[in-house]
mmCIF file of N, CA and C in Angstrom:
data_model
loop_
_atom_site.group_PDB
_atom_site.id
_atom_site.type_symbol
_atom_site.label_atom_id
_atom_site.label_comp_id
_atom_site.label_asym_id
_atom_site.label_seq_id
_atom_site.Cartn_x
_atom_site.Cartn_y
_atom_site.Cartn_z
ATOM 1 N N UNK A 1395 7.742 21.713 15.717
ATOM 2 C CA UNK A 1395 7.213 23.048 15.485
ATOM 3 C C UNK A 1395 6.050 23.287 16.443
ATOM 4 N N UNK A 1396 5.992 24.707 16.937
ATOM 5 C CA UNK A 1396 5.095 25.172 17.766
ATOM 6 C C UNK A 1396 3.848 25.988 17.400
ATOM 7 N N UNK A 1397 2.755 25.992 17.288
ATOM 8 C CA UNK A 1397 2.131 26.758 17.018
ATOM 9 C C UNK A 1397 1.216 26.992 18.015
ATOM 10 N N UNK A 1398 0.916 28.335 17.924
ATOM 11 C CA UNK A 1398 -0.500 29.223 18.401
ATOM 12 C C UNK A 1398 -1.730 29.657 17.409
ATOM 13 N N UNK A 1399 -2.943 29.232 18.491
ATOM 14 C CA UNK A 1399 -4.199 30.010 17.545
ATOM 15 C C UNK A 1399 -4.167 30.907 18.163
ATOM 16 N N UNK A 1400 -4.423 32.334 17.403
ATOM 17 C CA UNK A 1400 -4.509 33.924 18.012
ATOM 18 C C UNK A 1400 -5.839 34.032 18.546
ATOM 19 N N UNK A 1401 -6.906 33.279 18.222
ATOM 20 C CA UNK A 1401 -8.197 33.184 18.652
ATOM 21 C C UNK A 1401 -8.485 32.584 19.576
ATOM 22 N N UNK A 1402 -7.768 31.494 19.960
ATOM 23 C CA UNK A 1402 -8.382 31.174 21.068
ATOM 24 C C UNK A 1402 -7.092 30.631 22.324
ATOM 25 N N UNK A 1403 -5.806 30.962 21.494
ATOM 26 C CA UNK A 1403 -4.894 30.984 22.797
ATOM 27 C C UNK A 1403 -4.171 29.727 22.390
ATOM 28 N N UNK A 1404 -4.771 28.548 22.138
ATOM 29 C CA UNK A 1404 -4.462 27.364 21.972
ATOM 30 C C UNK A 1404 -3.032 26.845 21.175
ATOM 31 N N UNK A 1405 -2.528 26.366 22.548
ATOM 32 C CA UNK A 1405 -0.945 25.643 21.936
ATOM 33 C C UNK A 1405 -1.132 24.512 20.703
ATOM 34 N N UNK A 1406 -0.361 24.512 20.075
ATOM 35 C CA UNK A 1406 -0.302 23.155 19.170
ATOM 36 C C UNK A 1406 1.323 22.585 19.195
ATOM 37 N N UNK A 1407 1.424 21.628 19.998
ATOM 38 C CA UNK A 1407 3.164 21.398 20.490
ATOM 39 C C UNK A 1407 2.873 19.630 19.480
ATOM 40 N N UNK A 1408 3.767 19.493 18.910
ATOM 41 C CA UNK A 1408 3.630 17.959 18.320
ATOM 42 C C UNK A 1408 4.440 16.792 19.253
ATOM 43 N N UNK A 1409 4.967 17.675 20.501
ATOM 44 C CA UNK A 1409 5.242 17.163 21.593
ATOM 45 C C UNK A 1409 4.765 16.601 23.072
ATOM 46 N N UNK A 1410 3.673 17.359 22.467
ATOM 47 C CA UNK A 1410 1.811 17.104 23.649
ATOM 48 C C UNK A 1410 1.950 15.396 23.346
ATOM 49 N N UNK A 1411 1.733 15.064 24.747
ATOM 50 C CA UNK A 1411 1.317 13.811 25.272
ATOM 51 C C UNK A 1411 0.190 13.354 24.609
ATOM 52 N N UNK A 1412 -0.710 14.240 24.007
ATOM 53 C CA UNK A 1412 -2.040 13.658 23.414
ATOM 54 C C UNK A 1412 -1.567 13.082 22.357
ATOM 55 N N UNK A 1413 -2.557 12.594 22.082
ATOM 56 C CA UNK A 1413 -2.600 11.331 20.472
ATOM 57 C C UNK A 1413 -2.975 12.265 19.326
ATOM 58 N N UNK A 1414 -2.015 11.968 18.273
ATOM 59 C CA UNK A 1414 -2.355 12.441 17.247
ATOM 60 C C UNK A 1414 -3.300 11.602 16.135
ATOM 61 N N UNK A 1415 -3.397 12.045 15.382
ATOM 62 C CA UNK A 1415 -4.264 11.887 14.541
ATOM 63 C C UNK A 1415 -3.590 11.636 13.224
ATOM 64 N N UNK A 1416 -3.661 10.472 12.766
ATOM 65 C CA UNK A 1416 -3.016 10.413 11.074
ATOM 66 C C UNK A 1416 -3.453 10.872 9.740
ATOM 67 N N UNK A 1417 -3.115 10.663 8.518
ATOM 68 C CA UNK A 1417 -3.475 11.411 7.597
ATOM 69 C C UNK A 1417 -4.741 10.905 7.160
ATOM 70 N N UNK A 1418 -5.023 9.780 7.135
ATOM 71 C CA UNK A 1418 -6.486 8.950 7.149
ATOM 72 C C UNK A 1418 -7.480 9.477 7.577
ATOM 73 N N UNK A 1419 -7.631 9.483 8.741
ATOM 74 C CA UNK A 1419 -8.329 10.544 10.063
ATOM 75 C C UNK A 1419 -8.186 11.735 9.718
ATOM 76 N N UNK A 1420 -7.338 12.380 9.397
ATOM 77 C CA UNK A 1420 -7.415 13.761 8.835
ATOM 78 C C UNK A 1420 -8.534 14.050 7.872
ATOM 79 N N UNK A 1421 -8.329 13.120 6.811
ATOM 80 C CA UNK A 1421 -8.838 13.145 5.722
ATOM 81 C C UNK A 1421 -10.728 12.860 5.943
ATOM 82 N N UNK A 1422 -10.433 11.756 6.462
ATOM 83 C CA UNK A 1422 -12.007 11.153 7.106
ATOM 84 C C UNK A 1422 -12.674 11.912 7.710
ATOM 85 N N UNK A 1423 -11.959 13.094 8.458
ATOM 86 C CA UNK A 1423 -12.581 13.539 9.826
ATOM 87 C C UNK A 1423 -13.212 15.326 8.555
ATOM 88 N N UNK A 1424 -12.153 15.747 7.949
ATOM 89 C CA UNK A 1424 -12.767 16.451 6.886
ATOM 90 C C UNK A 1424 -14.107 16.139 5.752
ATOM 91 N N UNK A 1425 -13.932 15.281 5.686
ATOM 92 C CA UNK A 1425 -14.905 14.688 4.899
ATOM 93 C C UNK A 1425 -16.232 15.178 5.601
ATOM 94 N N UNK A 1426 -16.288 14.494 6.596
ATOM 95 C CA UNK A 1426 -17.248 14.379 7.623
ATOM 96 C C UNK A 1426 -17.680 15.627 7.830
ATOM 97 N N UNK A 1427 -16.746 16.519 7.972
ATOM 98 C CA UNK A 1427 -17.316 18.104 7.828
ATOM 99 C C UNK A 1427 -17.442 18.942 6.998
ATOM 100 N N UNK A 1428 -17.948 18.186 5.709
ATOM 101 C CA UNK A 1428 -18.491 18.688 4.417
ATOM 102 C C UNK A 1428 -17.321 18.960 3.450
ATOM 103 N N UNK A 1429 -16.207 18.925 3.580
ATOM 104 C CA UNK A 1429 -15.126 19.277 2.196
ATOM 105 C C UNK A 1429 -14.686 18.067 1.622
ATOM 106 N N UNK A 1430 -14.758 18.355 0.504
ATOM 107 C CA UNK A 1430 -14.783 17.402 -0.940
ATOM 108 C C UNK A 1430 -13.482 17.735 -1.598
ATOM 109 N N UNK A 1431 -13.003 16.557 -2.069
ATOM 110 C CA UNK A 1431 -11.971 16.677 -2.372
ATOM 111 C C UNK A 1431 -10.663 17.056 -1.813
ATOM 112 N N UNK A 1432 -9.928 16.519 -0.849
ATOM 113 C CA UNK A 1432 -9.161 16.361 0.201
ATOM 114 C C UNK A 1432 -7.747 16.372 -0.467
ATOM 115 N N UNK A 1433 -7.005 16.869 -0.183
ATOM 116 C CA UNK A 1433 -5.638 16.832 -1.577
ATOM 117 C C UNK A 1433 -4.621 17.705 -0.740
ATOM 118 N N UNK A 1434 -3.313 16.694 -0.558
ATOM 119 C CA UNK A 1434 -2.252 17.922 -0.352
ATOM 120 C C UNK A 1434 -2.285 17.592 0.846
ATOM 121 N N UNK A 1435 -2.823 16.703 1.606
ATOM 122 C CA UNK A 1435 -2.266 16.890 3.209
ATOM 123 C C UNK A 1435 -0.708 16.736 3.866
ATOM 124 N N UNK A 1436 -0.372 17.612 4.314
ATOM 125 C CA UNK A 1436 1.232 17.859 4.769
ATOM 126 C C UNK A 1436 0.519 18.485 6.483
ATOM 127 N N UNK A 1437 1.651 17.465 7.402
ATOM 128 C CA UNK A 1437 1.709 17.841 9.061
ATOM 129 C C UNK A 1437 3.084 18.616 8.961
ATOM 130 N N UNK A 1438 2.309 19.459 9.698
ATOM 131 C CA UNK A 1438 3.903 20.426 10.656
ATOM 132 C C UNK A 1438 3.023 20.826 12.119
ATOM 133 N N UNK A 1439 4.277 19.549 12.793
ATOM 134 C CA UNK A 1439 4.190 19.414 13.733
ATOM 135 C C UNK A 1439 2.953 19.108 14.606
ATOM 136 N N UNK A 1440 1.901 19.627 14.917
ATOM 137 C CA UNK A 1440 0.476 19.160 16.096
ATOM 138 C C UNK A 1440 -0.275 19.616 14.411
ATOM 139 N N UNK A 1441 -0.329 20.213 13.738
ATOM 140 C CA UNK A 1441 -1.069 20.951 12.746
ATOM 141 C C UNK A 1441 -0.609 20.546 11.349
ATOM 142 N N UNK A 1442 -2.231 20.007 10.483
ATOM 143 C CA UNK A 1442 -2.039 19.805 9.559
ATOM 144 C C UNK A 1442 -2.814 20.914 8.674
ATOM 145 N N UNK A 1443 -1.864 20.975 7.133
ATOM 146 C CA UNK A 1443 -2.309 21.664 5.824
ATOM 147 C C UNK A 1443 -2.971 21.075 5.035
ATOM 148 N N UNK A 1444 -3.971 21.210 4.679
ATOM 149 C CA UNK A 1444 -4.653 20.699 3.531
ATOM 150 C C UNK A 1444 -5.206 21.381 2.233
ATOM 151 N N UNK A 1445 -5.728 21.193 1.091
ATOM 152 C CA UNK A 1445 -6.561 21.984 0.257
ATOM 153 C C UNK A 1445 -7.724 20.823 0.019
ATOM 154 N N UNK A 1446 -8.555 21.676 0.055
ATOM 155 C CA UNK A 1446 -9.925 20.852 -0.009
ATOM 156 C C UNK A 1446 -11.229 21.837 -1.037
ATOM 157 N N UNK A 1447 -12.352 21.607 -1.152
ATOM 158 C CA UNK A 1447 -13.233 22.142 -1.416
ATOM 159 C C UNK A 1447 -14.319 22.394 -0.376
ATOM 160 N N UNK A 1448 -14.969 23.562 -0.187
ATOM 161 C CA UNK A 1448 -15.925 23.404 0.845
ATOM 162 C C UNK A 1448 -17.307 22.993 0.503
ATOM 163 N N UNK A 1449 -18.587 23.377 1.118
ATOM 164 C CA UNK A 1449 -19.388 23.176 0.397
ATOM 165 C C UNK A 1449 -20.094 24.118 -0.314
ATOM 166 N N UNK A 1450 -19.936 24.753 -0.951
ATOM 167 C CA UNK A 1450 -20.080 25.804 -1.593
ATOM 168 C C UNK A 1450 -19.587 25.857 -3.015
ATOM 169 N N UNK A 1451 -18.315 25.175 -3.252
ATOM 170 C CA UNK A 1451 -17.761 24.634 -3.950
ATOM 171 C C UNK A 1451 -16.006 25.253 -4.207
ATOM 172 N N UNK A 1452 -15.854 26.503 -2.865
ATOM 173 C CA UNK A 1452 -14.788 27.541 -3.344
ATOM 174 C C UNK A 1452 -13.647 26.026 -2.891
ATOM 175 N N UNK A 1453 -12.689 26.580 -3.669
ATOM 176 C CA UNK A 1453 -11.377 25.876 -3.295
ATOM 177 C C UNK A 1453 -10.951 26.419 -1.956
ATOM 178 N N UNK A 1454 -10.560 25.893 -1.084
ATOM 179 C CA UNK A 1454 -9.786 26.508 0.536
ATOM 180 C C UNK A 1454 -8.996 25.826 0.747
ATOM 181 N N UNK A 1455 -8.056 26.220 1.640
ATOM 182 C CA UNK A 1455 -6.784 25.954 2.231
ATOM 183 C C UNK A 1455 -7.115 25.780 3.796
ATOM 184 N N UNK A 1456 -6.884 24.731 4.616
ATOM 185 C CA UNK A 1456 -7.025 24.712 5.588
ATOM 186 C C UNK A 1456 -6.399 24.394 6.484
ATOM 187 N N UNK A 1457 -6.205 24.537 7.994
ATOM 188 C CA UNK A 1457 -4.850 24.307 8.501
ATOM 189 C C UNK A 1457 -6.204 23.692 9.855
ATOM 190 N N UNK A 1458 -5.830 22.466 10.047
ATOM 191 C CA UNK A 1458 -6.725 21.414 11.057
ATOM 192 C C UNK A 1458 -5.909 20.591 12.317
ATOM 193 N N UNK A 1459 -6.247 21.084 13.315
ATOM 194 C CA UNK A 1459 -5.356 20.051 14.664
ATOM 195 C C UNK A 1459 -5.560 18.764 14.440
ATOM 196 N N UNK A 1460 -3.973 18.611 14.606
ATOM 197 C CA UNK A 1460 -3.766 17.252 14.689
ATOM 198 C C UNK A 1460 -4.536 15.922 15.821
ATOM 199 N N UNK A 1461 -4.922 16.926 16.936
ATOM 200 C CA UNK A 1461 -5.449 16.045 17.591
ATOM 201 C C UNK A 1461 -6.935 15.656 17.984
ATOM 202 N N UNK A 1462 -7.670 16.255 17.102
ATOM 203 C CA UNK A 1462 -8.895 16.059 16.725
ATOM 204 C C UNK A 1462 -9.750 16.546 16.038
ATOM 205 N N UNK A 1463 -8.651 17.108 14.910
ATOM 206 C CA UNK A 1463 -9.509 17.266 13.528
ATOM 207 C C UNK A 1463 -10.455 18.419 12.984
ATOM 208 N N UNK A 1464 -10.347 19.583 14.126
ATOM 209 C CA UNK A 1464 -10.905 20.578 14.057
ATOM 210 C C UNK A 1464 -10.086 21.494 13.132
ATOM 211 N N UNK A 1465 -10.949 22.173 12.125
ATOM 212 C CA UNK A 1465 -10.428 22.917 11.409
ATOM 213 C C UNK A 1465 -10.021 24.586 12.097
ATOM 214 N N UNK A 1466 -8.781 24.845 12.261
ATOM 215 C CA UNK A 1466 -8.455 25.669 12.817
ATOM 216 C C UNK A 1466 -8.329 27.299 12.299
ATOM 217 N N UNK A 1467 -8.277 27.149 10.717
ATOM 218 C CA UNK A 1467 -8.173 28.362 9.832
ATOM 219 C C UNK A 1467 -8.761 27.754 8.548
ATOM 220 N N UNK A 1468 -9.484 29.003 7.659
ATOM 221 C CA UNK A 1468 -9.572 28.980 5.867
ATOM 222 C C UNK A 1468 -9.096 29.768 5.931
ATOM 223 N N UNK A 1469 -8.989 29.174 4.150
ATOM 224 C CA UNK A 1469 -8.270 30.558 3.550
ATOM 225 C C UNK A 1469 -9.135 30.039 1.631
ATOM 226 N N UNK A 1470 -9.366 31.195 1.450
ATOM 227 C CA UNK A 1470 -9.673 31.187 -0.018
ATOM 228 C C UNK A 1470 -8.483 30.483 -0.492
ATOM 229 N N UNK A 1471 -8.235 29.600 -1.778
ATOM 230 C CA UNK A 1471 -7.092 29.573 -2.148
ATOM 231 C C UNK A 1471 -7.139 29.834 -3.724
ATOM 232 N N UNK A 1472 -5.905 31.080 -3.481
ATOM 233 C CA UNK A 1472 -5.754 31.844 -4.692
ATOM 234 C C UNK A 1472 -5.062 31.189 -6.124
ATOM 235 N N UNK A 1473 -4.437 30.202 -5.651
ATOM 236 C CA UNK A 1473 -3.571 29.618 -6.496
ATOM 237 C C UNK A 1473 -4.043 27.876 -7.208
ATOM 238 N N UNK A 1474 -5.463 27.400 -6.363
ATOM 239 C CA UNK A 1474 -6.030 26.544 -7.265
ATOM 240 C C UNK A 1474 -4.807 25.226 -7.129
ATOM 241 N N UNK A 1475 -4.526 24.195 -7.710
ATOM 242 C CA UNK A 1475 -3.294 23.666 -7.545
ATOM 243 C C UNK A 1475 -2.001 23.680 -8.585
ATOM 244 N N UNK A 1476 -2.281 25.019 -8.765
ATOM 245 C CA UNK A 1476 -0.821 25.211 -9.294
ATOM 246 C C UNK A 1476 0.489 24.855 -8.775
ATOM 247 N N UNK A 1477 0.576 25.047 -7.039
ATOM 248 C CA UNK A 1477 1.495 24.818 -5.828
ATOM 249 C C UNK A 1477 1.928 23.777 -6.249
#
């Protein structure tokens, strides 16, 4: 799967020569940038999904590159873990 950020142009090919990043590192590398409670991580393709908490305490949904962990989108999440 292919993805684009509309913001900044940026390919996400899970076919890029770069090194990805595992779910560990995913998880670790979130941490590290303040969200608590890490739950639900699923990759598609260069880009991973997560639900986490921020620090604030709202529940979010976040979608983070695979290849170094930058969080690429929030999203409020409306549904809590009902999903």
């Amino acid at each position: 799967e292919v993805a684009l950020d509309a913001a900044t142009g940026e390919i996400f090919d899970a076919r890029d020569a770069r090194p990805q990043l595992d779910a560990t590192r995913i998880r670790e590398a979130l941490t590290e940038q303040g969200y608590r409670d890490v739950r639900d991580l699923d990759r598609e393709g260069a880009l991973w999904d997560a639900d986490a908490t921020d620090r604030d305490g709202a529940r979010v949904e976040l979608r983070v590159s695979g290849f170094d962990a930058r969080v690429v989108s929030v999203a409020v999440d409306d549904e809590g873990d009902d999903d």
